[in-house]
mmCIF file of C-alpha atoms and ligand atoms in Angstrom:
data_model
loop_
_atom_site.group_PDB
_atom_site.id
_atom_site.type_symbol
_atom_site.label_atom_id
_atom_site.label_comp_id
_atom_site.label_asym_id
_atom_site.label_seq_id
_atom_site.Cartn_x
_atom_site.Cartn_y
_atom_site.Cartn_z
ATOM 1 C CA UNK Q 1 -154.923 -35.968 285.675
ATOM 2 C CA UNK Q 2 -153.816 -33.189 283.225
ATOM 3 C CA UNK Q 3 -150.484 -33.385 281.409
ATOM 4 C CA UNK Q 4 -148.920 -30.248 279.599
ATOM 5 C CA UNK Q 5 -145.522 -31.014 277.876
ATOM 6 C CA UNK Q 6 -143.325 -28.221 277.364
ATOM 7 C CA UNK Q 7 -145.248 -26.716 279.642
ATOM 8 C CA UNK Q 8 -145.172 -22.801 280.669
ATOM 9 C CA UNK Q 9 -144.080 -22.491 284.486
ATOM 10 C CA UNK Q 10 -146.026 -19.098 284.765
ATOM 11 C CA UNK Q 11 -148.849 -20.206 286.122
ATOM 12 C CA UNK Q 12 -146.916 -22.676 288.641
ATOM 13 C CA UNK Q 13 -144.967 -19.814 290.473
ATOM 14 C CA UNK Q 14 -146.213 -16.968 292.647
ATOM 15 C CA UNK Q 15 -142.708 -15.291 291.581
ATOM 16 C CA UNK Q 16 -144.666 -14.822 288.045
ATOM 17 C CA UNK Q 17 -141.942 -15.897 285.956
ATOM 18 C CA UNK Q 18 -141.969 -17.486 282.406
ATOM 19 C CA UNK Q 19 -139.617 -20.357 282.279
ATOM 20 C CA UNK Q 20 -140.787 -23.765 281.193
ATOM 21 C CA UNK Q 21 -140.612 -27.697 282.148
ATOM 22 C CA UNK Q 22 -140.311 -30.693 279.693
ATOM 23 C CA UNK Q 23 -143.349 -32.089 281.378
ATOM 24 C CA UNK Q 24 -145.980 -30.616 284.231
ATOM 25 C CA UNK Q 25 -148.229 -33.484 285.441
ATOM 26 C CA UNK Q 26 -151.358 -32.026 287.524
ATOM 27 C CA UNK Q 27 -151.848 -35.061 289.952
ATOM 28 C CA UNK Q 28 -155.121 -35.484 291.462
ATOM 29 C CA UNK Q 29 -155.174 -39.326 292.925
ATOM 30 C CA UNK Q 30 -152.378 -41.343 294.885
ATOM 31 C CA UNK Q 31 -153.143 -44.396 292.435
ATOM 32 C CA UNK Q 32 -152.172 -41.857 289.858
ATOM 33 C CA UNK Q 33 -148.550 -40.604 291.426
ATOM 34 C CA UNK Q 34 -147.336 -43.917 292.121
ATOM 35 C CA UNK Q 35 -147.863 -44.962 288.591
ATOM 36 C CA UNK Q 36 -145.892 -41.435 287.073
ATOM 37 C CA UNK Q 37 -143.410 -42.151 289.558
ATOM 38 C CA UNK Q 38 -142.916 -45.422 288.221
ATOM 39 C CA UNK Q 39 -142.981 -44.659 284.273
ATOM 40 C CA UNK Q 40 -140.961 -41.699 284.589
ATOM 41 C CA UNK Q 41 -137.089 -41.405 283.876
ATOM 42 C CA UNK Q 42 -134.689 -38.455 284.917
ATOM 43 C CA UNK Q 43 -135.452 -35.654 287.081
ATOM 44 C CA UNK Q 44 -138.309 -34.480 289.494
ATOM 45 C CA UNK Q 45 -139.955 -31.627 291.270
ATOM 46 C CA UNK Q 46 -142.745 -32.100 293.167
ATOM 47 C CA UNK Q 47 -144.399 -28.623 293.335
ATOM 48 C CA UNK Q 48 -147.399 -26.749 295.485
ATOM 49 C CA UNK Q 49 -148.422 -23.560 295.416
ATOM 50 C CA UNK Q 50 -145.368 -22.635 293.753
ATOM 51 C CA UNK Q 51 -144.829 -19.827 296.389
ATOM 52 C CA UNK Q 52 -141.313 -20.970 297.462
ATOM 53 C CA UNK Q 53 -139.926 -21.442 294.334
ATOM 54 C CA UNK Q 54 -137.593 -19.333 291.687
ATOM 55 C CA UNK Q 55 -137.255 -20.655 288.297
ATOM 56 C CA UNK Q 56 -133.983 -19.412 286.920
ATOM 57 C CA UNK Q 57 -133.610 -21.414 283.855
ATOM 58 C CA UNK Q 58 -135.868 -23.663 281.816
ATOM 59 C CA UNK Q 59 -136.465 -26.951 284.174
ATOM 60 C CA UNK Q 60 -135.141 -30.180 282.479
ATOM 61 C CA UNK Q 61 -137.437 -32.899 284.173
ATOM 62 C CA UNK Q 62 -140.767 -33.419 285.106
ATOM 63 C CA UNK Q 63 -142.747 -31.375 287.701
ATOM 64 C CA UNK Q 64 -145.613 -33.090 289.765
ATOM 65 C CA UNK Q 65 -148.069 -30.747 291.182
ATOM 66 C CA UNK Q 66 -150.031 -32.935 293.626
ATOM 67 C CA UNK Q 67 -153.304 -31.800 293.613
ATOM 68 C CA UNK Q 68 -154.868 -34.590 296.133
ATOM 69 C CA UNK Q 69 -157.835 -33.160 298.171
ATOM 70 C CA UNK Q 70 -159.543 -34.224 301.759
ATOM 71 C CA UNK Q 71 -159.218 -33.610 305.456
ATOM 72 C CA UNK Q 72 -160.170 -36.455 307.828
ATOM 73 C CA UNK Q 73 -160.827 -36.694 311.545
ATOM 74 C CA UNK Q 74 -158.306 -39.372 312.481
ATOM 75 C CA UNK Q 75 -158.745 -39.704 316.326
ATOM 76 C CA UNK Q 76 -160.808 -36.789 319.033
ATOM 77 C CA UNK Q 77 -161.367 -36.919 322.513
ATOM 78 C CA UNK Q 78 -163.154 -33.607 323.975
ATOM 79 C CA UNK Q 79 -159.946 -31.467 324.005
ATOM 80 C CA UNK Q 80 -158.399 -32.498 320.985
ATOM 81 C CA UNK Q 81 -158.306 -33.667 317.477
ATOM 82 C CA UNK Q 82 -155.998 -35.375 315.061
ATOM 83 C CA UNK Q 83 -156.773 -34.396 311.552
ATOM 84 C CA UNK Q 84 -155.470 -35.783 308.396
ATOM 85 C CA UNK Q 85 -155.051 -33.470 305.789
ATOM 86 C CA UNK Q 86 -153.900 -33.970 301.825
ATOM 87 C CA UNK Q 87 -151.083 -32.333 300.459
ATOM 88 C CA UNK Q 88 -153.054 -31.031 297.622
ATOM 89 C CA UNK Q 89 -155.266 -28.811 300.046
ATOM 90 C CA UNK Q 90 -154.693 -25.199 300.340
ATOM 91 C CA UNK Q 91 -152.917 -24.588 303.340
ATOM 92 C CA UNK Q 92 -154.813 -20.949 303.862
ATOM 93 C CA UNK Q 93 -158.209 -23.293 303.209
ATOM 94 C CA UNK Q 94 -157.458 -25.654 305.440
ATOM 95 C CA UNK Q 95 -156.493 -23.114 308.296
ATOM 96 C CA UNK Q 96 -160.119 -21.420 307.650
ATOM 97 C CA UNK Q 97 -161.583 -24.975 307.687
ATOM 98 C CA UNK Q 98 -159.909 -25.443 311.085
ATOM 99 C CA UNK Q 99 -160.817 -21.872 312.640
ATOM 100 C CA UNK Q 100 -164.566 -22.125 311.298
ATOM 101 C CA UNK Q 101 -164.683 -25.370 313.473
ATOM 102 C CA UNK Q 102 -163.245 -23.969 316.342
ATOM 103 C CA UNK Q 103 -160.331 -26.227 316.331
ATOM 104 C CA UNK Q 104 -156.996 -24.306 317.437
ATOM 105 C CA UNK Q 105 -152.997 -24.248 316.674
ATOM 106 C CA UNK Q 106 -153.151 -23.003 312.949
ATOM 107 C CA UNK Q 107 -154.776 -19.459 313.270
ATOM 108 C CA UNK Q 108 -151.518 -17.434 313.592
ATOM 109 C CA UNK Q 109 -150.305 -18.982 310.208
ATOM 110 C CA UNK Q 110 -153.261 -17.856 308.415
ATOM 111 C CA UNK Q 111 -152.489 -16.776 304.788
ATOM 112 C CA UNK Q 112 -149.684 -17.936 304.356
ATOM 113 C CA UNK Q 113 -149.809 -19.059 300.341
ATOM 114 C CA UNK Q 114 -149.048 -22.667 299.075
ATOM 115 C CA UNK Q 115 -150.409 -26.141 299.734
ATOM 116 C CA UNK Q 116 -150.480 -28.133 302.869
ATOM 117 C CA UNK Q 117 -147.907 -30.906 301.411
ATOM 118 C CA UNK Q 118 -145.248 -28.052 301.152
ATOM 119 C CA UNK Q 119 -145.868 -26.577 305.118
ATOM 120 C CA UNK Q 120 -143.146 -29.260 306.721
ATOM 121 C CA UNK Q 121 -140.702 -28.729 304.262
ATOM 122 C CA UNK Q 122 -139.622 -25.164 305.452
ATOM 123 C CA UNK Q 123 -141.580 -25.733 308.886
ATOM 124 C CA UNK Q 124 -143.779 -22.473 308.032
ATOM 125 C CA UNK Q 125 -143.937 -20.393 310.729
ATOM 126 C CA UNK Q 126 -145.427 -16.734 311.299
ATOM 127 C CA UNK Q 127 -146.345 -14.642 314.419
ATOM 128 C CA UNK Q 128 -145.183 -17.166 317.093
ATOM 129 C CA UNK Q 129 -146.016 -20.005 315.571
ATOM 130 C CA UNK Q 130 -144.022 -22.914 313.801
ATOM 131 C CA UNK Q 131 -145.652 -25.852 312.101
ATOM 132 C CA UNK Q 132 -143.644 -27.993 313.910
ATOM 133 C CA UNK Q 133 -145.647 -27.004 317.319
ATOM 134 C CA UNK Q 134 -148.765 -28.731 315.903
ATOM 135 C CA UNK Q 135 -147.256 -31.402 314.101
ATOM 136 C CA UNK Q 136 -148.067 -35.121 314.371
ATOM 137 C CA UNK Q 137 -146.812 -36.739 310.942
ATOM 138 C CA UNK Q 138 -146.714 -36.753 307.303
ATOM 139 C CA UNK Q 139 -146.809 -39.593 305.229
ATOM 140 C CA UNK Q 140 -145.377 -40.061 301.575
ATOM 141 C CA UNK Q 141 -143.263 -41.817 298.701
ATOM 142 C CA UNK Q 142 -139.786 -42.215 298.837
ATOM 143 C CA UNK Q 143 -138.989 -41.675 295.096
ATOM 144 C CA UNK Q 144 -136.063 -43.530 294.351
ATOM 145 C CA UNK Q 145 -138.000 -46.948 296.173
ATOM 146 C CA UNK Q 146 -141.596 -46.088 295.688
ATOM 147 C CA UNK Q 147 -142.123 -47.282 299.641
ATOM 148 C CA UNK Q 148 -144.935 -45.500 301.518
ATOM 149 C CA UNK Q 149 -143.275 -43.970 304.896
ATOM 150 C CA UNK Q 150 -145.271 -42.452 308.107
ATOM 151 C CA UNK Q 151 -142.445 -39.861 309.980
ATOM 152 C CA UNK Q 152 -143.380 -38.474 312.849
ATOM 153 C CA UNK Q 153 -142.322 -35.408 314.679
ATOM 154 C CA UNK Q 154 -139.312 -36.439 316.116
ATOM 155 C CA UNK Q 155 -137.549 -37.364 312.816
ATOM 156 C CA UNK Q 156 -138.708 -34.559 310.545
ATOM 157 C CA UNK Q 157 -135.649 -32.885 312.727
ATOM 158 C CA UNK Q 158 -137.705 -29.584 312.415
ATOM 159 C CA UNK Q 159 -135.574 -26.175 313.182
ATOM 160 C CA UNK Q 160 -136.390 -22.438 312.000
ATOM 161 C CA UNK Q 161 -137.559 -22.726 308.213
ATOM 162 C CA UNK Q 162 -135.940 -25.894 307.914
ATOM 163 C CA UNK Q 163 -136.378 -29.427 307.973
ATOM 164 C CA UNK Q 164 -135.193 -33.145 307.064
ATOM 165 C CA UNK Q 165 -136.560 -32.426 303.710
ATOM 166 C CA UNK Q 166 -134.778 -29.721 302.708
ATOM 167 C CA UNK Q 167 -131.536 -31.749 303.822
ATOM 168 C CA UNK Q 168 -131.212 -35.482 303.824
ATOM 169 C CA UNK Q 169 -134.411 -36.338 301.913
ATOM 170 C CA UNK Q 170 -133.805 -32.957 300.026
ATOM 171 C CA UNK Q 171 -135.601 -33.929 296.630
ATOM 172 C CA UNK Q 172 -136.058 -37.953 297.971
ATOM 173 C CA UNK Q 173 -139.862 -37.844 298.627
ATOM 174 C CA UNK Q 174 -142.950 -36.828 298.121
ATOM 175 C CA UNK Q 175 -145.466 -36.011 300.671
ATOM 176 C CA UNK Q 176 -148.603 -37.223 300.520
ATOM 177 C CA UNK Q 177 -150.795 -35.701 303.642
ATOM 178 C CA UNK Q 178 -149.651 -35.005 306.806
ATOM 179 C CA UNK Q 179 -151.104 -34.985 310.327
ATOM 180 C CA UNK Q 180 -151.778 -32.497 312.704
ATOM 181 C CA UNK Q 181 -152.813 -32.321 316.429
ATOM 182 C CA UNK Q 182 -155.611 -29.003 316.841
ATOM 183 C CA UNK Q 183 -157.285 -28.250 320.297
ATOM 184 C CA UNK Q 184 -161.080 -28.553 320.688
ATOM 185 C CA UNK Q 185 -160.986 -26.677 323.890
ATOM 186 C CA UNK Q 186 -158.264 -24.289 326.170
ATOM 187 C CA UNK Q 187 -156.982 -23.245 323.379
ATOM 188 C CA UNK Q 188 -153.632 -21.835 323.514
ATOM 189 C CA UNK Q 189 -153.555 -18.371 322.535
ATOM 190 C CA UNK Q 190 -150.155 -16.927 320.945
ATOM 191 C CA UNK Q 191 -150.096 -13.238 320.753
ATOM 192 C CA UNK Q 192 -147.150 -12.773 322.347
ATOM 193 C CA UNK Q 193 -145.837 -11.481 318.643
ATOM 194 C CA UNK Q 194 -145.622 -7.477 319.633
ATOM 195 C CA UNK Q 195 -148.517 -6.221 317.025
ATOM 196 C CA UNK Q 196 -150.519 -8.599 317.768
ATOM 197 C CA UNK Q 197 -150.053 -8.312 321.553
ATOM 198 C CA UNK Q 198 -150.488 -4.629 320.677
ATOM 199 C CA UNK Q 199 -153.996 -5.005 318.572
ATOM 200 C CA UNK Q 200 -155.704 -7.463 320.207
ATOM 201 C CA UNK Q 201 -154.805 -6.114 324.355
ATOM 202 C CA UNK Q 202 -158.510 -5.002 324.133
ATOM 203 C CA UNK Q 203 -160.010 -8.135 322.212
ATOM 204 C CA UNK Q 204 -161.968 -11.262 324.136
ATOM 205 C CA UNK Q 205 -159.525 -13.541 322.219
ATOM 206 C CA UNK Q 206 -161.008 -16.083 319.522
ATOM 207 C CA UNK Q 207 -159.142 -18.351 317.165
ATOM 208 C CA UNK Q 208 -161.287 -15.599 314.708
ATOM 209 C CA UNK Q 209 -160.095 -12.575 316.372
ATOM 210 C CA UNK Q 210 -156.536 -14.046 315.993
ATOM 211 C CA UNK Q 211 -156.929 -15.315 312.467
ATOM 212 C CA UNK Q 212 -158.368 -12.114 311.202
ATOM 213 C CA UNK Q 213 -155.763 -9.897 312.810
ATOM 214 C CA UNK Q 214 -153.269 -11.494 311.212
ATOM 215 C CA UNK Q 215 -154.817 -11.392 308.042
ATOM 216 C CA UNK Q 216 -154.766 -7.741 308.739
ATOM 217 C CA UNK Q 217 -150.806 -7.205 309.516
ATOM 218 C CA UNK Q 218 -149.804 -9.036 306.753
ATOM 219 C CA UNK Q 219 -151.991 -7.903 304.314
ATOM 220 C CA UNK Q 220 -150.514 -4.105 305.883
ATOM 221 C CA UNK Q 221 -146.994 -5.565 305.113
ATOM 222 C CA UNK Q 222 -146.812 -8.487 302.254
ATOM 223 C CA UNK Q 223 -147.820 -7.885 298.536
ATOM 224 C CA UNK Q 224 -150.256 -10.119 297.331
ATOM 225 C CA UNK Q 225 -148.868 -12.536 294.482
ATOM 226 C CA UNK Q 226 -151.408 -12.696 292.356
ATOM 227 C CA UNK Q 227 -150.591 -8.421 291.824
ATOM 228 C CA UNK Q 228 -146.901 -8.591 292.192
ATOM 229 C CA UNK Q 229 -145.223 -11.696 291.908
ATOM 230 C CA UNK Q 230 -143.264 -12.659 294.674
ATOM 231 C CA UNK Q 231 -142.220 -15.615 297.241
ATOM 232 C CA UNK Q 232 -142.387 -14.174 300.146
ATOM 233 C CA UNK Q 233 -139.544 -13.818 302.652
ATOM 234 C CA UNK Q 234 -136.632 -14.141 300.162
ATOM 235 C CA UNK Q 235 -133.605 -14.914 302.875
ATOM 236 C CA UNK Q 236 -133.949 -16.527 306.604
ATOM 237 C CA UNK Q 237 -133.641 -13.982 309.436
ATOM 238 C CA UNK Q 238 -129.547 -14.518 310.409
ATOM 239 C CA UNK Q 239 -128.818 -15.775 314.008
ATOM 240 C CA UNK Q 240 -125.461 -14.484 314.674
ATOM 241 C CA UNK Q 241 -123.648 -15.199 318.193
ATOM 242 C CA UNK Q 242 -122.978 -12.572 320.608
ATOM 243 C CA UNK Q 243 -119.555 -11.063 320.070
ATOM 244 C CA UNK Q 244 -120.237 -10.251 316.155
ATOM 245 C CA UNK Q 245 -123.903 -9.015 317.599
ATOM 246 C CA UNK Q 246 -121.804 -6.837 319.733
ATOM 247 C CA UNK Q 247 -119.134 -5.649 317.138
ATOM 248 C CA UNK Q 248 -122.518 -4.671 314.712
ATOM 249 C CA UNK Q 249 -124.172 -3.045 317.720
ATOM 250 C CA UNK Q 250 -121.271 -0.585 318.420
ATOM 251 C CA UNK Q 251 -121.279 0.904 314.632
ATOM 252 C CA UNK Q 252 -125.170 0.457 314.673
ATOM 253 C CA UNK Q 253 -126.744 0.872 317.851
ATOM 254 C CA UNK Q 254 -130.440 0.932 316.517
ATOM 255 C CA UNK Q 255 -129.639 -3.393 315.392
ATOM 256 C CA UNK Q 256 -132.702 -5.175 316.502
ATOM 257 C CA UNK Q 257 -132.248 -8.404 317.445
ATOM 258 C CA UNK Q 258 -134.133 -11.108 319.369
ATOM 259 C CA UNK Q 259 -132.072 -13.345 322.047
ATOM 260 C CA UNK Q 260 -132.525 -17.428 321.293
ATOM 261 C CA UNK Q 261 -130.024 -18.325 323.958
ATOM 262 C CA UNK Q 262 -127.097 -16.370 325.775
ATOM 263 C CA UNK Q 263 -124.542 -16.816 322.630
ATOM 264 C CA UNK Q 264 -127.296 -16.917 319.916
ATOM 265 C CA UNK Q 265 -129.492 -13.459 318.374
ATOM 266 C CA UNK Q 266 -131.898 -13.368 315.322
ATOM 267 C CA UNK Q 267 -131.837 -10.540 313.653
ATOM 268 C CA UNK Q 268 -133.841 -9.201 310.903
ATOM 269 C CA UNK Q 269 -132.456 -9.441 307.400
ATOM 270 C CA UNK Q 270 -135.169 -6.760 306.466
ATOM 271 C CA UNK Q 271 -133.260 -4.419 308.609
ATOM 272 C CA UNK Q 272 -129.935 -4.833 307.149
ATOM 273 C CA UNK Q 273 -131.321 -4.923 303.382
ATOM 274 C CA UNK Q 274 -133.077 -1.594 303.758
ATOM 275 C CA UNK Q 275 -129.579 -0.439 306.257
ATOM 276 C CA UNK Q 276 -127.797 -0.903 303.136
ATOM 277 C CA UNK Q 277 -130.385 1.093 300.668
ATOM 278 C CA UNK Q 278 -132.158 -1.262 298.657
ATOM 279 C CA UNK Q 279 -135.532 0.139 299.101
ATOM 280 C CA UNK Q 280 -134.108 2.714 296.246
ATOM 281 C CA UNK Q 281 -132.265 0.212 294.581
ATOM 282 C CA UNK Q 282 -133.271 -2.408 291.924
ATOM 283 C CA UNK Q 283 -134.661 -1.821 288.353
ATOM 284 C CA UNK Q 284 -137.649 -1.473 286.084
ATOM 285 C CA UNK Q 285 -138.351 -5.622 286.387
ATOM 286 C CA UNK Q 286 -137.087 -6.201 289.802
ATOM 287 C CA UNK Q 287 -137.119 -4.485 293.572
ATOM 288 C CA UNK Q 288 -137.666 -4.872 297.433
ATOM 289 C CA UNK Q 289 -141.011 -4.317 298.468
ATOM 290 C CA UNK Q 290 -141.243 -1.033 300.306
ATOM 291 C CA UNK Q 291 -143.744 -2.140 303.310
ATOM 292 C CA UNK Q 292 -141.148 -4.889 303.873
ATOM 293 C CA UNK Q 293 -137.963 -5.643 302.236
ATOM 294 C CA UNK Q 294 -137.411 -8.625 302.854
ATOM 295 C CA UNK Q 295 -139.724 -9.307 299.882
ATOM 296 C CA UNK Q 296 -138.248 -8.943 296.494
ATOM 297 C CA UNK Q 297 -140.150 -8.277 293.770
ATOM 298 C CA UNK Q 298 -140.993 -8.771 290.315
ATOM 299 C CA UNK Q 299 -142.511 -5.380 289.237
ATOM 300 C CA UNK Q 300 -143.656 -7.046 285.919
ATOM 301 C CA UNK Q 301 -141.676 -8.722 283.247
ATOM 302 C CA UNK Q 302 -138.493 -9.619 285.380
ATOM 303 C CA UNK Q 303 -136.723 -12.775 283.984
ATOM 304 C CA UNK Q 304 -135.988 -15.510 287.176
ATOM 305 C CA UNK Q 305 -132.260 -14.412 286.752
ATOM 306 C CA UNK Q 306 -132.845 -11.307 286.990
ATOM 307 C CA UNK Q 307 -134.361 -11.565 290.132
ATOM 308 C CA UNK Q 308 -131.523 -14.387 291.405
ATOM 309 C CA UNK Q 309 -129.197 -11.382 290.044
ATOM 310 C CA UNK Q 310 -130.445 -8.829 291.826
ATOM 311 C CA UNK Q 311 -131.099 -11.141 295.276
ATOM 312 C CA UNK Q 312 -127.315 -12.260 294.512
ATOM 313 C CA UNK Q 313 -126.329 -8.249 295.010
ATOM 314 C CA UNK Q 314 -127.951 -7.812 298.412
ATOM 315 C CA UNK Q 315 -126.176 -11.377 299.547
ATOM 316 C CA UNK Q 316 -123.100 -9.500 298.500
ATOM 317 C CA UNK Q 317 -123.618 -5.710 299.939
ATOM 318 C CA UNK Q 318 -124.579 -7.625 303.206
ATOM 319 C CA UNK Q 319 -121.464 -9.259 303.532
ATOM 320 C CA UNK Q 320 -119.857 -6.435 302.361
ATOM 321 C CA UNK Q 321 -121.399 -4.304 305.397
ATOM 322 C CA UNK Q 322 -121.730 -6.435 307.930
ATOM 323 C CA UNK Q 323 -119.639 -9.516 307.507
ATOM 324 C CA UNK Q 324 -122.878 -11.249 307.416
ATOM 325 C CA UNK Q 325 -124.129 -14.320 305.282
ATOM 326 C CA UNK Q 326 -127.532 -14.091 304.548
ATOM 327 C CA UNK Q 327 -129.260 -17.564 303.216
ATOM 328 C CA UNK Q 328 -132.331 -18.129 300.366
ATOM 329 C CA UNK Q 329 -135.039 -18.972 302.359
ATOM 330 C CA UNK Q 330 -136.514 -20.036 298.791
ATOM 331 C CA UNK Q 331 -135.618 -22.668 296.752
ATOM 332 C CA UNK Q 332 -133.840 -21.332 293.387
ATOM 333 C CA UNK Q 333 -134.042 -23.862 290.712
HETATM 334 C C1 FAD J 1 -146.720 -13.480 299.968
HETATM 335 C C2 FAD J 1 -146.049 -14.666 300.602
HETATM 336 C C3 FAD J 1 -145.968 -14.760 301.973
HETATM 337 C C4 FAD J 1 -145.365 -15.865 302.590
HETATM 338 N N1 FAD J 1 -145.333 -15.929 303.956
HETATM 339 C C5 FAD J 1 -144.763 -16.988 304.560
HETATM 340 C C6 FAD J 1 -144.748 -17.077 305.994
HETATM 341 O O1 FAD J 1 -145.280 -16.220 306.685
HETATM 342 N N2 FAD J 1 -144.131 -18.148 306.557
HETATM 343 C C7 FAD J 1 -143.564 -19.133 305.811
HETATM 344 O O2 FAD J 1 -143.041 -20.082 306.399
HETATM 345 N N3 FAD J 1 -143.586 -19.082 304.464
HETATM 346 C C8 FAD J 1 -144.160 -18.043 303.815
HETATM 347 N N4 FAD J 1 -144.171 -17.970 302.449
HETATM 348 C C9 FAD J 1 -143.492 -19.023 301.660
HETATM 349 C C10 FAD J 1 -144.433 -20.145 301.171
HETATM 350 O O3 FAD J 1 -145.762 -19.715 301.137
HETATM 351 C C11 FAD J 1 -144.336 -21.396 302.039
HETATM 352 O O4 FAD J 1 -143.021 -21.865 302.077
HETATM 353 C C12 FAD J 1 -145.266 -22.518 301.521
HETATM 354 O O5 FAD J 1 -145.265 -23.586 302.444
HETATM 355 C C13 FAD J 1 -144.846 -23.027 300.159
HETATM 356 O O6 FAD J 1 -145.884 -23.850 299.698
HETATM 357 P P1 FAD J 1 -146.020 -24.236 298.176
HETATM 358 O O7 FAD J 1 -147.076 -25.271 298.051
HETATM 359 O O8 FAD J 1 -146.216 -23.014 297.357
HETATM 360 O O9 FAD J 1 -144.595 -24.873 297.917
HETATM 361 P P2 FAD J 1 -143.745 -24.846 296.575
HETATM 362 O O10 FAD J 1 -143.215 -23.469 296.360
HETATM 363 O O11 FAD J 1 -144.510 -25.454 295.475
HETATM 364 O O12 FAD J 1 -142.547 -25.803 296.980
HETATM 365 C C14 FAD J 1 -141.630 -25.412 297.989
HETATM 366 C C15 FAD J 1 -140.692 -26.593 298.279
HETATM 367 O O13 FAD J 1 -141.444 -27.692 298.785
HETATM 368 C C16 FAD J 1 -141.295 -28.838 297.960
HETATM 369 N N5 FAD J 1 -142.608 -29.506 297.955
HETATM 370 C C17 FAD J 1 -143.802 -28.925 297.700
HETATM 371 N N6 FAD J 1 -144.786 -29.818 297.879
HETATM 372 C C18 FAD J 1 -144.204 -30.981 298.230
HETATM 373 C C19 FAD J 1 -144.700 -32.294 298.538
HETATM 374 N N7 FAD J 1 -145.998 -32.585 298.502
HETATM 375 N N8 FAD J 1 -143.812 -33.259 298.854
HETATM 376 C C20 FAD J 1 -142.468 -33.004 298.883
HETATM 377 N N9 FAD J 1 -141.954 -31.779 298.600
HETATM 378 C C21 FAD J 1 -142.817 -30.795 298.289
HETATM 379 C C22 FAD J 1 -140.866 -28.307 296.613
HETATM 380 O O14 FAD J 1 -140.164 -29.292 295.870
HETATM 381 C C23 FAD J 1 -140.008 -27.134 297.031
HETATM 382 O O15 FAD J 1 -138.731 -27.610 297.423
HETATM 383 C C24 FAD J 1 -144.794 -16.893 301.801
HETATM 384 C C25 FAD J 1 -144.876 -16.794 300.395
HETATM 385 C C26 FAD J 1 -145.512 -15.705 299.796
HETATM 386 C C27 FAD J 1 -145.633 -15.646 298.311
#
């Protein structure tokens, strides 16, 4: 276990930013958690990757970055397999792990930065594919009791980049491991995502094929991190209902938008960000990024409030335009 007191946060955070924390523990055993959660007084963060995180001001608590390793076979029959995988892991290692062994349900979320323990909080999802749609369990520490829980599907009350944890037990536990039902055999193929229907329509499919094509669109469309800091997706996708839909459509006809149910549409907040001009907006420290700008950006130096300041502006110049709320996907501290 490593322990760095007023610690630096720059290496924590894929946003790249320099704020600080009284205390970073870097956890590697179980043992080792439940005795820090124990000793310690005042506020926590349990942090990842750090990939879904913006540090706006210096963090007055202690940060745990779980660092607990392994993958186990928990139960297989000949068409599937229950695997048990630490928080600690990589989640972009584990989903190579799984496609090298032929096991199926994680190869349309390759890439995707941060550690496994983080994946149900948001219920990751990319190209068709939600976490929740493999999901089994996770297991983990209630903080304020220090009880071990097992949840399973059903009460992680998953929904589109959201989850119990980032509502009722927002800040209440730490995961531990979680685990995860893969096939062994008729796999289920999802390329029903329009570029990768597109690429692949003269591919024998493969969880490979699959995984490396969508290595392949996003590294087209995302920056990577360790060049330009950034969290990814910086607001949800709005789902608006069908008369505002409407009322958007008849000013702007070329709206894209994706039907969930007869009164529900998603639509995508990259469109309205670069509708309302941001790809030429921003400053020296902070931007969109121009392959997708959804992504915001820290072009180099830019302070966390200067990016919350600048993501603040295009919450504002949405509404402004389109009477529209958009919501942080990531979690500004
Ligand atoms: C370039 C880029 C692309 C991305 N693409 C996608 C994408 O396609 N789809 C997608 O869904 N996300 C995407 N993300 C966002 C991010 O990678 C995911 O949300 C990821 O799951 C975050 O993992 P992390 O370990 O970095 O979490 P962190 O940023 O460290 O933490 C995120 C949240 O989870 C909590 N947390 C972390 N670990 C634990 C734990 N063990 N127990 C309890 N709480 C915990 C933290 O307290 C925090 O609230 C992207 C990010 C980047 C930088």
């Amino acid at each position: 276990m490593k322990i760095n007191k007023e610690a630096s946060l720059k290496k924590f955070n894929t946003f790249n930013v320099s704020e600080t924390a009284n205390c970073i523990y870097e956890v590697e055993e179980i043992i080792q958690l439940k005795k820090i959660l124990s000793d310690i007084k005042g506020q926590i963060l349990i942090l990842g990757g750090g990939s879904n995180v913006l540090f706006t001001k210096r963090f007055e608590g202690t940060i745990i970055n779980l660092r607990n390793k392994g993958i186990n076979v928990i139960r297989e029959n000949k068409d599937s397999i229950l695997v048990e995988v630490c928080a600690g892991e990589n989640w972009n290692d584990f989903v190579i792990w799984a496609v090298e062994n032929n096991y199926g349900g994680v190869e349309n979320l390759s890439l995707i930065p941060g550690n496994v323990g983080a994946a149900p909080i948001q219920n990751i999802g990319a190209y068709g594919v939600e976490l929740k749609d493999i999901f089994y369990s996770c297991s983990g520490i209630r903080l304020n009791s220090l009880e071990e829980f097992e949840m399973k599907k059903s009460e992680c009350k998953f929904s589109y980049r959201n989850s119990i944890f980032k509502t009722e037990l927002k800040d209440k536990v730490v995961i531990t491991s979680i685990k995860l039902n893969l096939t062994k055999s008729n796999h289920h193929f999802k390329i029903a995502y329009k570029e990768l229907k597109e690429n692949l329509s003269n591919f024998e499919l493969s969880l490979k094929v699959i995984s490396d094509e969508v290595i392949k669109i996003r590294q087209s469309k995302l920056p990577d991190h360790k060049s330009i800091g950034n969290c990814g997706s910086f607001f949800k996708n709005p789902i608006i209902n069908l008369s505002k839909l409407k009322k958007i459509k008849a000013e702007y006809p070329d709206l894209p938008s994706f039907k969930i149910d007869s009164n529900k549409y998603k639509i995508p907040a990259a469109w309205l960000i670069e509708k309302s001009g941001f790809k030429e907006k921003g400053s020296k420290n902070v931007g969109v990024y121009e392959n997708q700008p959804l992504v915001i950006i820290n072009r180099g130096s830019a302070s966390g409030k200067e990016i919350l300041d600048f993501a603040n502006e295009i919450k504002y110049t949405i509404h402004n335009n389109f009477n529209i709320q958009l919501e942080e996907e990531v979690l500004i501290i």
